[in-house]
Amino acid sequence: MSAVTKDRFRPVKSILVSQPAPSGANSPYVQLAEKYNLKIDFRQFIRVEPVPSKEFRKQKIDILKHTAVIFTSRNAIDHFFAICKDFKIEMPADMKYFCISDQTAHYLQKYIVIRKRKLFVGHRTAQDLFDYFKKHKSEKYLFPCSDIRKDDIPDYMDKNGISFTEAIIYHTLAADLSDLADVKYDILAFFSPSGIKSLKVNFPEFTQGNTRIAAFGPTTAQAVRDLDLILDIEAPMPNAPSMTGALELYIKKVNSL
């Protein structure tokens, strides 16, 4: 085994997760830290800014001309209803909502009484919603999203001739990570291409060295490879559907060598 290969299998003692810290002691990250005596820190690598009302108006989107709304994140929900409030728009009772996951659907309750609405919920990915879109092909869909988003939903709608309007309601920007310049972690865990982009924006001279990189989802994994970085941990996997599961499999392996 070469020296470079050996470095990639050093024991893991610290992890930086590029997301906000989870709430509650039952988080799988807390359990992982306790089980393997790890230091796990959390830091949001991206920040979002709402699109000003004046900028949104330039998109010439009539929200109430749509019969269904697609939500893929909590940010989308917050900023969408903020715009509705600014324009004094009340969502009609017969509006349909298509949410990417149970967590997103649950968060929607912050703004509407969902038991009285028509709600369609995926498991975790946009692909989970495609069958719903196909069954409800006659709807006029509105997709509130960031200026940086995946192409899967727009591509599917275009390919299948489904009426669809993309509404840019917030911007995704790199967070200021300058305080981390001299801090080293054994693993950096990423969940979106935006997080990878933020790493390079903040640290244009970043060299990976012994740092292992974990990525959740194929687009995040590709963003790592596009920067010629080594991807050590890729999730989800058949035997590890979560990031914590994939991290644990890797830690079990390298910490026992």
XYZ file of N, CA and C in Angstrom:
771
model
N 0.855 -1.206 0.000
C 0.000 0.000 0.000
C 0.886 1.250 0.000
N 0.625 2.157 -0.933
C 1.436 3.368 -1.032
C 1.161 4.306 0.120
N 2.045 5.296 0.300
C 1.878 6.272 1.384
C 0.597 7.068 1.199
N 0.276 7.421 -0.073
C -0.939 8.183 -0.353
C -2.178 7.379 0.028
N -2.176 6.084 -0.356
C -3.311 5.221 -0.025
C -3.458 5.075 1.483
N -2.335 4.933 2.193
C -2.379 4.812 3.650
C -3.013 6.049 4.285
N -2.674 7.225 3.771
C -3.218 8.466 4.317
C -4.740 8.516 4.210
N -5.287 7.886 3.174
C -6.731 7.917 2.969
C -7.436 6.964 3.940
N -6.677 6.132 4.627
C -7.278 5.191 5.568
C -6.847 5.459 7.007
N -6.436 6.696 7.275
C -6.119 7.058 8.652
C -7.380 7.001 9.512
N -7.246 6.699 10.804
C -8.416 6.697 11.689
C -9.116 8.056 11.700
N -10.412 8.035 11.839
C -11.222 9.257 11.846
C -11.479 9.693 13.282
N -11.170 10.940 13.578
C -11.426 11.493 14.907
C -12.345 12.716 14.856
N -12.442 13.351 13.670
C -13.249 14.572 13.589
C -13.973 14.659 12.248
N -15.182 15.194 12.282
C -16.014 15.344 11.084
C -16.655 16.727 11.099
N -16.668 17.380 9.942
C -17.420 18.624 9.787
C -18.578 18.348 8.832
N -19.787 18.544 9.328
C -21.005 18.323 8.539
C -21.488 19.677 8.027
N -21.640 19.812 6.719
C -21.978 21.111 6.138
C -23.485 21.378 6.172
N -24.053 21.215 7.336
C -25.474 21.480 7.588
C -25.627 22.061 8.986
N -26.769 22.688 9.275
C -26.997 23.166 10.639
C -27.034 22.006 11.627
N -26.695 22.273 12.851
C -26.707 21.236 13.891
C -28.128 20.719 14.095
N -28.294 19.404 14.221
C -29.626 18.842 14.457
C -30.094 19.150 15.870
N -31.381 19.180 16.047
C -31.939 19.411 17.380
C -32.254 18.070 18.036
N -32.055 17.994 19.323
C -32.392 16.774 20.049
C -31.221 15.831 20.228
N -31.258 15.113 21.335
C -30.175 14.190 21.677
C -30.274 12.878 20.917
N -31.382 12.660 20.197
C -31.572 11.402 19.477
C -31.042 11.449 18.049
N -30.365 12.526 17.692
C -29.808 12.633 16.350
C -28.836 11.489 16.095
N -28.872 10.894 14.899
C -27.899 9.831 14.585
C -26.461 10.328 14.617
N -26.250 11.628 14.426
C -24.894 12.175 14.517
C -24.395 12.140 15.962
N -25.280 12.439 16.897
C -24.922 12.377 18.317
C -24.559 10.942 18.685
N -25.361 10.002 18.214
C -25.113 8.586 18.501
C -23.798 8.123 17.875
N -23.525 8.597 16.660
C -22.280 8.229 15.980
C -21.074 8.774 16.740
N -21.178 10.023 17.199
C -20.080 10.647 17.941
C -19.791 9.902 19.233
N -20.853 9.534 19.938
C -20.689 8.824 21.207
C -20.128 7.414 21.004
N -20.601 6.748 19.986
C -20.200 5.360 19.730
C -18.727 5.242 19.368
N -18.206 6.212 18.608
C -16.828 6.121 18.118
C -15.918 7.210 18.691
N -16.406 7.911 19.714
C -15.625 8.957 20.382
C -15.100 9.986 19.373
N -16.027 10.542 18.598
C -15.684 11.491 17.540
C -16.047 12.916 17.927
N -15.353 13.854 17.343
C -15.754 15.249 17.394
C -16.504 15.541 16.102
N -17.797 15.853 16.201
C -18.593 16.175 15.019
C -19.125 17.596 15.163
N -18.707 18.454 14.248
C -19.164 19.847 14.228
C -20.089 20.059 13.033
N -20.927 21.085 13.150
C -21.887 21.400 12.094
C -21.717 22.854 11.672
N -21.768 23.069 10.371
C -21.652 24.427 9.861
C -22.345 24.514 8.503
N -23.298 25.411 8.382
C -23.983 25.610 7.114
C -23.031 26.271 6.121
N -22.791 25.622 5.003
C -21.863 26.146 4.004
C -22.530 27.120 3.043
N -23.836 27.143 3.030
C -24.549 28.045 2.135
C -25.526 28.902 2.923
N -25.891 30.035 2.357
C -26.925 30.882 2.930
C -27.901 31.253 1.833
N -29.107 31.571 2.223
C -30.114 31.928 1.224
C -30.602 33.346 1.475
N -30.899 34.023 0.389
C -31.451 35.368 0.466
C -32.722 35.419 -0.368
N -33.786 35.987 0.161
C -35.038 36.048 -0.603
C -34.908 36.942 -1.827
N -35.628 36.585 -2.865
C -35.732 37.462 -4.033
C -36.644 38.624 -3.647
N -36.190 39.875 -3.780
C -37.049 41.014 -3.438
C -38.324 41.014 -4.284
N -39.383 41.569 -3.725
C -40.670 41.610 -4.428
C -40.538 42.236 -5.812
N -39.734 43.292 -5.901
C -39.544 43.984 -7.182
C -38.917 43.054 -8.212
N -37.953 42.251 -7.763
C -37.286 41.301 -8.668
C -38.231 40.183 -9.062
N -39.038 39.708 -8.103
C -39.995 38.638 -8.413
C -41.030 39.127 -9.428
N -41.453 40.365 -9.291
C -42.466 40.923 -10.197
C -41.981 40.888 -11.650
N -40.675 41.042 -11.841
C -40.109 41.032 -13.197
C -40.271 39.672 -13.882
N -40.491 38.615 -13.086
C -40.675 37.292 -13.672
C -42.066 37.121 -14.287
N -42.967 38.068 -13.970
C -44.329 38.083 -14.542
C -45.052 36.751 -14.341
N -45.040 36.305 -13.088
C -45.688 35.040 -12.734
C -46.970 35.324 -11.967
N -48.068 34.781 -12.463
C -49.355 34.894 -11.770
C -49.566 33.609 -10.974
N -49.304 33.688 -9.689
C -49.361 32.487 -8.837
C -50.723 31.811 -8.906
N -51.780 32.595 -8.894
C -53.135 32.026 -8.838
C -53.615 31.452 -10.168
N -52.818 31.563 -11.218
C -53.170 30.906 -12.474
C -52.707 29.454 -12.491
N -52.066 29.042 -11.408
C -51.589 27.666 -11.289
C -52.517 26.865 -10.384
N -52.529 25.550 -10.601
C -53.417 24.673 -9.819
C -52.649 23.764 -8.870
N -51.312 23.778 -8.959
C -50.493 22.913 -8.106
C -49.139 23.569 -7.855
N -48.593 23.313 -6.664
C -47.287 23.864 -6.290
C -46.364 22.707 -5.896
N -45.121 22.766 -6.365
C -44.128 21.737 -6.043
C -43.140 22.302 -5.027
N -42.976 21.610 -3.906
C -42.020 22.047 -2.888
C -40.938 20.982 -2.696
N -39.675 21.397 -2.807
C -38.563 20.460 -2.615
C -37.708 20.804 -1.399
N -38.071 21.846 -0.654
C -37.289 22.219 0.524
C -38.086 23.136 1.437
N -37.624 23.241 2.678
C -38.235 24.173 3.620
C -38.003 25.611 3.195
N -36.815 25.870 2.649
C -36.532 27.230 2.170
C -37.545 27.663 1.124
N -37.871 26.756 0.221
C -38.844 27.078 -0.823
C -40.195 27.426 -0.208
N -40.602 26.672 0.801
C -41.887 26.930 1.463
C -41.881 28.300 2.132
N -40.844 28.584 2.911
C -40.763 29.864 3.628
C -40.810 31.055 2.665
N -39.994 31.005 1.623
C -39.885 32.145 0.717
C -41.111 32.273 -0.186
N -41.728 31.156 -0.510
C -42.953 31.207 -1.324
C -44.079 31.908 -0.567
N -44.278 31.498 0.674
C -45.378 32.099 1.439
C -45.057 33.535 1.857
N -43.762 33.864 1.936
C -43.382 35.256 2.190
C -43.785 36.133 1.003
N -43.597 35.613 -0.199
C -43.998 36.353 -1.399
C -45.516 36.477 -1.458
N -46.210 35.386 -1.126
C -47.667 35.436 -1.100
C -48.154 36.515 -0.130
N -47.498 36.621 1.016
C -47.862 37.640 1.997
C -47.608 39.042 1.455
N -46.452 39.231 0.801
C -46.103 40.534 0.238
C -47.121 40.990 -0.811
N -47.596 40.032 -1.607
C -48.535 40.364 -2.677
C -49.997 40.160 -2.259
N -50.183 39.877 -0.958
C -51.542 39.678 -0.416
C -52.309 38.594 -1.189
N -51.615 37.493 -1.410
C -52.209 36.363 -2.121
C -52.608 35.293 -1.106
N -53.846 34.868 -1.162
C -54.318 33.779 -0.302
C -54.491 32.542 -1.160
N -53.836 31.463 -0.767
C -53.878 30.246 -1.569
C -55.267 29.616 -1.515
N -55.861 29.291 -2.665
C -57.205 28.712 -2.696
C -57.251 27.319 -2.067
N -58.394 26.949 -1.570
C -58.547 25.663 -0.875
C -58.325 24.469 -1.790
N -58.536 24.637 -3.092
C -58.393 23.504 -4.004
C -56.986 23.395 -4.616
N -56.063 24.229 -4.158
C -54.679 24.150 -4.645
C -54.066 22.819 -4.212
N -53.359 22.162 -5.127
C -52.694 20.895 -4.821
C -51.222 21.168 -4.490
N -50.664 20.363 -3.577
C -49.273 20.525 -3.154
C -48.526 19.204 -3.335
N -47.381 19.274 -3.992
C -46.541 18.101 -4.227
C -45.225 18.322 -3.486
N -44.990 17.523 -2.442
C -43.821 17.702 -1.564
C -42.838 16.547 -1.745
N -41.556 16.869 -1.745
C -40.530 15.876 -2.036
C -40.376 14.827 -0.934
N -40.784 15.158 0.298
C -40.604 14.230 1.417
C -41.624 14.490 2.516
N -41.700 13.549 3.455
C -42.585 13.717 4.617
C -42.189 14.940 5.426
N -40.879 15.167 5.562
C -40.399 16.305 6.345
C -40.851 17.633 5.720
N -40.766 17.708 4.403
C -41.198 18.921 3.701
C -42.701 19.109 3.850
N -43.461 18.024 3.709
C -44.911 18.097 3.847
C -45.309 18.518 5.264
N -44.608 17.979 6.243
C -44.895 18.335 7.634
C -44.626 19.824 7.879
N -43.551 20.326 7.279
C -43.196 21.739 7.459
C -44.245 22.656 6.835
N -44.920 22.165 5.808
C -45.953 22.947 5.124
C -47.082 23.338 6.090
N -47.227 22.558 7.158
C -48.270 22.849 8.151
C -48.068 24.192 8.841
N -46.882 24.737 8.725
C -46.597 26.050 9.294
C -47.453 27.133 8.634
N -47.888 26.854 7.394
C -48.604 27.871 6.623
C -50.034 27.491 6.240
N -50.310 26.199 6.127
C -51.663 25.787 5.752
C -52.094 24.590 6.602
N -53.398 24.366 6.656
C -53.938 23.184 7.329
C -53.967 22.070 6.290
N -52.958 21.205 6.320
C -52.793 20.261 5.226
C -53.855 19.163 5.196
N -54.518 18.891 6.329
C -55.542 17.839 6.304
C -56.740 18.262 5.463
N -56.840 19.520 5.166
C -57.941 20.011 4.346
C -57.508 20.240 2.895
N -56.258 19.895 2.569
C -55.725 20.152 1.233
C -55.375 18.845 0.519
N -55.207 18.952 -0.780
C -54.800 17.815 -1.588
C -53.273 17.785 -1.605
N -52.728 16.756 -0.982
C -51.284 16.686 -0.757
C -50.724 15.386 -1.325
N -49.611 15.496 -2.037
C -48.946 14.340 -2.627
C -47.490 14.372 -2.172
N -47.018 13.268 -1.595
C -45.722 13.279 -0.912
C -44.804 12.174 -1.427
N -43.558 12.562 -1.755
C -42.552 11.588 -2.158
C -41.803 11.053 -0.955
N -40.863 10.152 -1.205
C -40.091 9.565 -0.102
C -38.873 10.424 0.234
N -38.135 10.858 -0.824
C -36.939 11.661 -0.554
C -36.424 12.389 -1.788
N -36.662 11.847 -2.977
C -36.089 12.424 -4.199
C -37.174 12.937 -5.140
N -36.763 13.768 -6.079
C -37.700 14.311 -7.068
C -38.329 13.195 -7.889
N -37.560 12.147 -8.154
C -38.084 11.035 -8.942
C -39.303 10.397 -8.296
N -39.387 10.496 -6.970
C -40.541 9.938 -6.257
C -41.837 10.630 -6.657
N -41.725 11.859 -7.163
C -42.918 12.631 -7.525
C -43.346 12.420 -8.975
N -42.507 11.808 -9.772
C -42.795 11.727 -11.211
C -44.090 10.982 -11.516
N -44.362 9.906 -10.783
C -45.609 9.166 -11.014
C -46.825 10.032 -10.695
N -46.703 10.864 -9.651
C -47.793 11.787 -9.324
C -48.000 12.799 -10.453
N -46.900 13.340 -10.976
C -47.011 14.302 -12.075
C -47.692 13.665 -13.284
N -47.344 12.413 -13.538
C -47.907 11.703 -14.696
C -49.408 11.478 -14.521
N -49.812 11.136 -13.290
C -51.231 10.899 -13.016
C -52.030 12.198 -13.015
N -51.364 13.298 -12.735
C -52.028 14.609 -12.671
C -51.436 15.523 -13.749
N -51.421 15.021 -14.959
C -50.752 15.695 -16.076
C -51.439 16.992 -16.488
N -52.717 17.132 -16.176
C -53.472 18.306 -16.622
C -53.311 19.519 -15.697
N -52.624 19.335 -14.563
C -52.427 20.454 -13.635
C -51.486 21.505 -14.236
N -51.611 22.720 -13.748
C -50.685 23.792 -14.116
C -49.753 24.002 -12.926
N -48.548 23.479 -13.033
C -47.622 23.417 -11.907
C -46.784 24.690 -11.763
N -46.582 25.069 -10.502
C -45.660 26.144 -10.156
C -44.533 25.540 -9.324
N -43.297 25.840 -9.693
C -42.136 25.274 -9.001
C -41.312 26.398 -8.379
N -41.590 26.778 -7.115
C -40.782 27.794 -6.424
C -39.423 27.200 -6.068
N -38.342 27.892 -6.438
C -37.028 27.308 -6.220
C -35.953 28.384 -6.137
N -34.725 27.939 -5.945
C -33.568 28.826 -5.895
C -33.046 29.076 -7.307
N -32.180 30.052 -7.436
C -31.512 30.271 -8.714
C -30.534 29.144 -9.022
N -30.195 28.340 -7.998
C -29.377 27.144 -8.193
C -30.238 25.952 -7.810
N -30.577 25.135 -8.783
C -31.423 23.979 -8.506
C -31.092 22.838 -9.451
N -31.550 21.647 -9.118
C -31.323 20.484 -9.970
C -32.241 20.566 -11.197
N -31.853 19.847 -12.248
C -32.611 19.895 -13.495
C -33.685 18.815 -13.598
N -33.740 17.891 -12.618
C -34.591 16.712 -12.799
C -36.071 17.043 -13.003
N -36.624 17.928 -12.166
C -38.051 18.255 -12.301
C -38.329 19.036 -13.589
N -37.622 20.126 -13.881
C -37.867 20.828 -15.149
C -37.705 19.924 -16.372
N -36.674 19.072 -16.370
C -36.445 18.180 -17.507
C -37.612 17.213 -17.683
N -38.128 16.679 -16.571
C -39.245 15.737 -16.648
C -40.496 16.429 -17.189
N -40.771 17.625 -16.692
C -41.961 18.357 -17.128
C -41.889 18.677 -18.621
N -40.724 19.139 -19.074
C -40.557 19.466 -20.497
C -40.698 18.229 -21.373
N -40.077 17.153 -20.938
C -40.093 15.916 -21.715
C -41.502 15.350 -21.859
N -42.331 15.536 -20.835
C -43.673 14.954 -20.835
C -44.774 15.959 -21.180
N -44.366 17.167 -21.570
C -45.337 18.152 -22.015
C -46.312 18.595 -20.938
N -45.824 18.706 -19.707
C -46.669 19.111 -18.583
C -46.499 20.605 -18.338
N -47.620 21.317 -18.179
C -47.586 22.762 -17.940
C -46.845 23.063 -16.642
N -45.877 23.950 -16.748
C -44.936 24.102 -15.639
C -44.302 25.486 -15.680
N -44.263 26.148 -14.509
C -43.626 27.466 -14.414
C -42.607 27.446 -13.284
N -41.393 27.825 -13.617
C -40.346 27.919 -12.598
C -40.335 29.333 -12.024
N -40.377 29.438 -10.692
C -40.379 30.738 -10.021
C -39.148 30.846 -9.129
N -38.226 31.728 -9.482
C -37.036 31.936 -8.651
C -37.429 32.825 -7.476
N -37.427 32.256 -6.268
C -37.893 33.011 -5.108
C -36.800 33.257 -4.063
N -35.634 32.594 -4.229
C -34.512 32.890 -3.344
C -33.204 32.552 -4.039
N -32.143 33.191 -3.567
C -30.807 32.963 -4.107
C -29.997 32.122 -3.123
N -29.212 31.203 -3.658
C -28.331 30.378 -2.845
C -26.908 30.898 -2.981
N -26.313 31.299 -1.853
C -24.999 31.930 -1.855
C -24.041 31.195 -0.915
N -22.766 31.388 -1.133
C -21.762 30.791 -0.249
C -21.746 31.527 1.083
N -21.726 30.781 2.168
C -21.604 31.379 3.499
C -20.157 31.782 3.743
N -19.943 32.685 4.692
C -18.587 33.111 5.051
C -17.981 32.078 5.998
N -16.972 31.375 5.525
C -16.326 30.317 6.319
C -14.885 30.677 6.691
N -14.572 31.972 6.645
C -13.190 32.407 6.848
C -12.616 31.973 8.202
N -13.479 31.802 9.202
C -13.000 31.394 10.522
C -12.533 29.941 10.549
N -12.815 29.192 9.476
C -12.406 27.783 9.424
C -11.083 27.594 8.684
N -10.460 28.694 8.289
C -9.265 28.622 7.443
C -8.165 27.742 8.036
N -7.991 27.794 9.332
C -6.896 27.049 9.963
C -7.381 25.829 10.750
N -8.628 25.426 10.491
C -9.198 24.286 11.206
C -9.192 23.064 10.297
N -8.727 21.946 10.811
C -8.637 20.728 10.011
C -9.595 19.657 10.543
N -10.235 18.954 9.623
C -11.110 17.835 9.979
C -10.696 16.615 9.157
N -10.936 15.427 9.727
C -10.626 14.201 8.999
C -11.610 13.982 7.852
N -12.886 14.371 8.074
C -13.916 14.198 7.040
C -14.733 15.481 6.895
N -14.990 15.868 5.650
C -15.944 16.929 5.345
C -17.133 16.266 4.666
N -18.336 16.488 5.184
C -19.542 15.856 4.638
C -20.400 16.891 3.923
N -20.717 16.613 2.651
C -21.473 17.548 1.819
C -22.795 16.940 1.353
N -23.775 17.824 1.130
C -25.116 17.373 0.759
C -25.655 18.019 -0.517
N -24.896 18.923 -1.098
C -25.346 19.575 -2.319
C -24.162 20.137 -3.086
N -24.305 20.292 -4.400
C -23.244 20.943 -5.179
C -22.955 22.357 -4.684
N -23.969 23.022 -4.123
C -23.769 24.376 -3.601
C -22.783 24.377 -2.443
N -22.805 23.334 -1.636
C -21.868 23.225 -0.524
C -20.440 23.064 -1.022
N -20.266 22.268 -2.079
C -18.944 22.089 -2.681
C -18.455 23.411 -3.270
N -19.371 24.114 -3.940
C -19.019 25.411 -4.531
C -18.585 26.390 -3.450
N -19.270 26.373 -2.313
C -18.936 27.266 -1.208
C -17.529 26.988 -0.689
N -17.157 25.707 -0.648
C -15.801 25.341 -0.215
C -14.758 26.029 -1.098
N -14.969 25.989 -2.407
C -14.002 26.575 -3.336
C -14.045 28.098 -3.330
N -15.240 28.674 -3.115
C -15.356 30.139 -3.050
C -14.599 30.661 -1.832
N -14.774 29.974 -0.697
C -14.119 30.404 0.532
C -12.628 30.080 0.551
N -12.281 28.942 -0.037
C -10.888 28.500 0.006
C -10.421 28.099 -1.402
N -10.183 29.096 -2.257
C -9.806 28.803 -3.649
C -8.522 27.990 -3.772
N -7.684 28.041 -2.750
C -6.423 27.281 -2.787
C -6.536 25.968 -2.009
N -7.746 25.526 -1.753
C -7.957 24.315 -0.966
C -7.248 23.116 -1.588
N -6.463 22.441 -0.745
C -5.859 21.178 -1.149
C -6.358 20.101 -0.186
N -6.752 18.992 -0.729
C -7.431 17.977 0.071
C -6.500 17.282 1.061
N -5.306 16.977 0.631
C -4.379 16.298 1.538
C -4.966 15.029 2.119
N -4.948 14.930 3.458
C -5.460 13.737 4.140
C -6.954 13.820 4.436
N -7.567 14.923 4.097
C -8.991 15.095 4.398
C -9.832 14.206 3.503
N -10.710 13.419 4.124
C -11.634 12.613 3.374
C -12.907 13.414 3.076
N -13.528 13.164 1.943
C -14.754 13.871 1.568
C -15.888 12.870 1.404
N -17.030 13.214 2.013
C -18.251 12.420 1.895
C -19.288 13.249 1.152
N -20.046 12.613 0.274
C -21.055 13.330 -0.509
C -22.357 12.540 -0.515
N -23.462 13.267 -0.362
C -24.776 12.621 -0.407
C -25.447 12.967 -1.734
N -25.781 11.931 -2.499
C -26.484 12.130 -3.760
C -25.543 12.217 -4.945
N -26.002 11.795 -6.113
C -25.143 11.741 -7.301
C -24.669 13.106 -7.794
N -25.502 14.152 -7.671
C -25.072 15.467 -8.159
C -23.990 16.056 -7.257
N -24.081 15.787 -5.962
C -23.043 16.244 -5.032
C -21.746 15.489 -5.293
N -21.866 14.182 -5.507
C -20.681 13.366 -5.806
C -19.995 13.858 -7.079
N -20.782 14.195 -8.089
C -20.205 14.673 -9.346
C -19.517 16.016 -9.163
N -20.094 16.876 -8.312
C -19.483 18.184 -8.040
C -18.109 18.012 -7.404
N -17.960 17.001 -6.564
C -16.654 16.700 -5.952
C -15.663 16.289 -7.036
N -16.088 15.399 -7.909
C -15.204 14.899 -8.968
C -14.854 16.000 -9.964
N -15.807 16.888 -10.223
C -15.561 17.971 -11.175
C -14.429 18.894 -10.722
N -14.193 18.931 -9.415
C -13.108 19.760 -8.883
C -11.821 18.949 -8.700
N -11.837 17.726 -9.249
C -10.671 16.830 -9.162
C -10.299 16.504 -7.718
N -11.323 16.455 -6.856
C -11.119 16.026 -5.473
C -11.419 14.533 -5.373
N -10.863 13.906 -4.352
C -11.096 12.475 -4.137
C -12.364 12.304 -3.316
N -13.295 11.499 -3.838
C -14.526 11.195 -3.111
C -14.332 9.874 -2.375
N -14.253 9.937 -1.060
C -13.974 8.747 -0.253
C -15.241 8.027 0.202
N -16.303 8.789 0.425
C -17.538 8.214 0.975
C -18.714 8.743 0.164
N -19.446 7.838 -0.463
C -20.588 8.244 -1.281
C -21.863 7.628 -0.717
N -22.847 8.469 -0.456
C -24.132 8.009 0.051
C -25.236 8.545 -0.868
N -26.405 7.912 -0.896
C -26.737 6.683 -0.171
C -26.172 5.439 -0.852
N -26.070 4.371 -0.070
C -25.666 3.071 -0.584
C -26.752 2.062 -0.209
N -26.814 0.937 -0.907
C -27.857 -0.055 -0.593
C -27.881 -0.467 0.876
N -26.698 -0.576 1.467
C -26.617 -0.980 2.877
C -26.463 0.206 3.824
N -26.532 1.428 3.281
C -26.417 2.639 4.109
C -27.166 3.781 3.416
N -28.472 3.860 3.612
C -29.280 4.863 2.912
C -29.099 6.297 3.409
N -28.441 6.466 4.553
C -28.251 7.804 5.126
C -26.773 8.182 5.132
N -26.505 9.472 5.311
C -25.120 9.919 5.420
C -24.456 9.314 6.652
N -25.163 9.299 7.779
C -24.569 8.748 9.005
C -24.262 7.265 8.844
N -25.128 6.556 8.107
C -24.879 5.135 7.864
C -23.622 4.917 7.036
N -23.451 5.735 5.995
C -22.264 5.623 5.146
C -21.000 6.008 5.921
N -21.109 7.051 6.744
C -19.967 7.459 7.566
C -19.568 6.339 8.517
N -20.555 5.706 9.119
C -20.243 4.651 10.086
C -19.545 3.468 9.427
N -20.001 3.072 8.250
C -19.339 1.972 7.548
C -17.872 2.289 7.295
N -17.599 3.530 6.894
C -16.225 3.942 6.619
C -15.405 3.983 7.911
N -15.981 4.551 8.956
C -15.260 4.687 10.241
C -14.952 3.321 10.835
N -15.895 2.402 10.742
C -15.669 1.039 11.221
C -14.441 0.431 10.529
N -14.347 0.699 9.256
C -13.252 0.125 8.460
C -11.908 0.737 8.822
N -11.809 2.072 8.782
C -10.496 2.709 8.954
C -10.049 2.759 10.417
N -11.008 2.826 11.350
C -10.610 2.915 12.755
C -10.206 1.567 13.343
N -10.386 0.500 12.562
C -9.999 -0.828 13.056
C -8.711 -1.310 12.394
N -8.165 -0.481 11.472
C -6.931 -0.908 10.784
C -5.717 -0.779 11.708
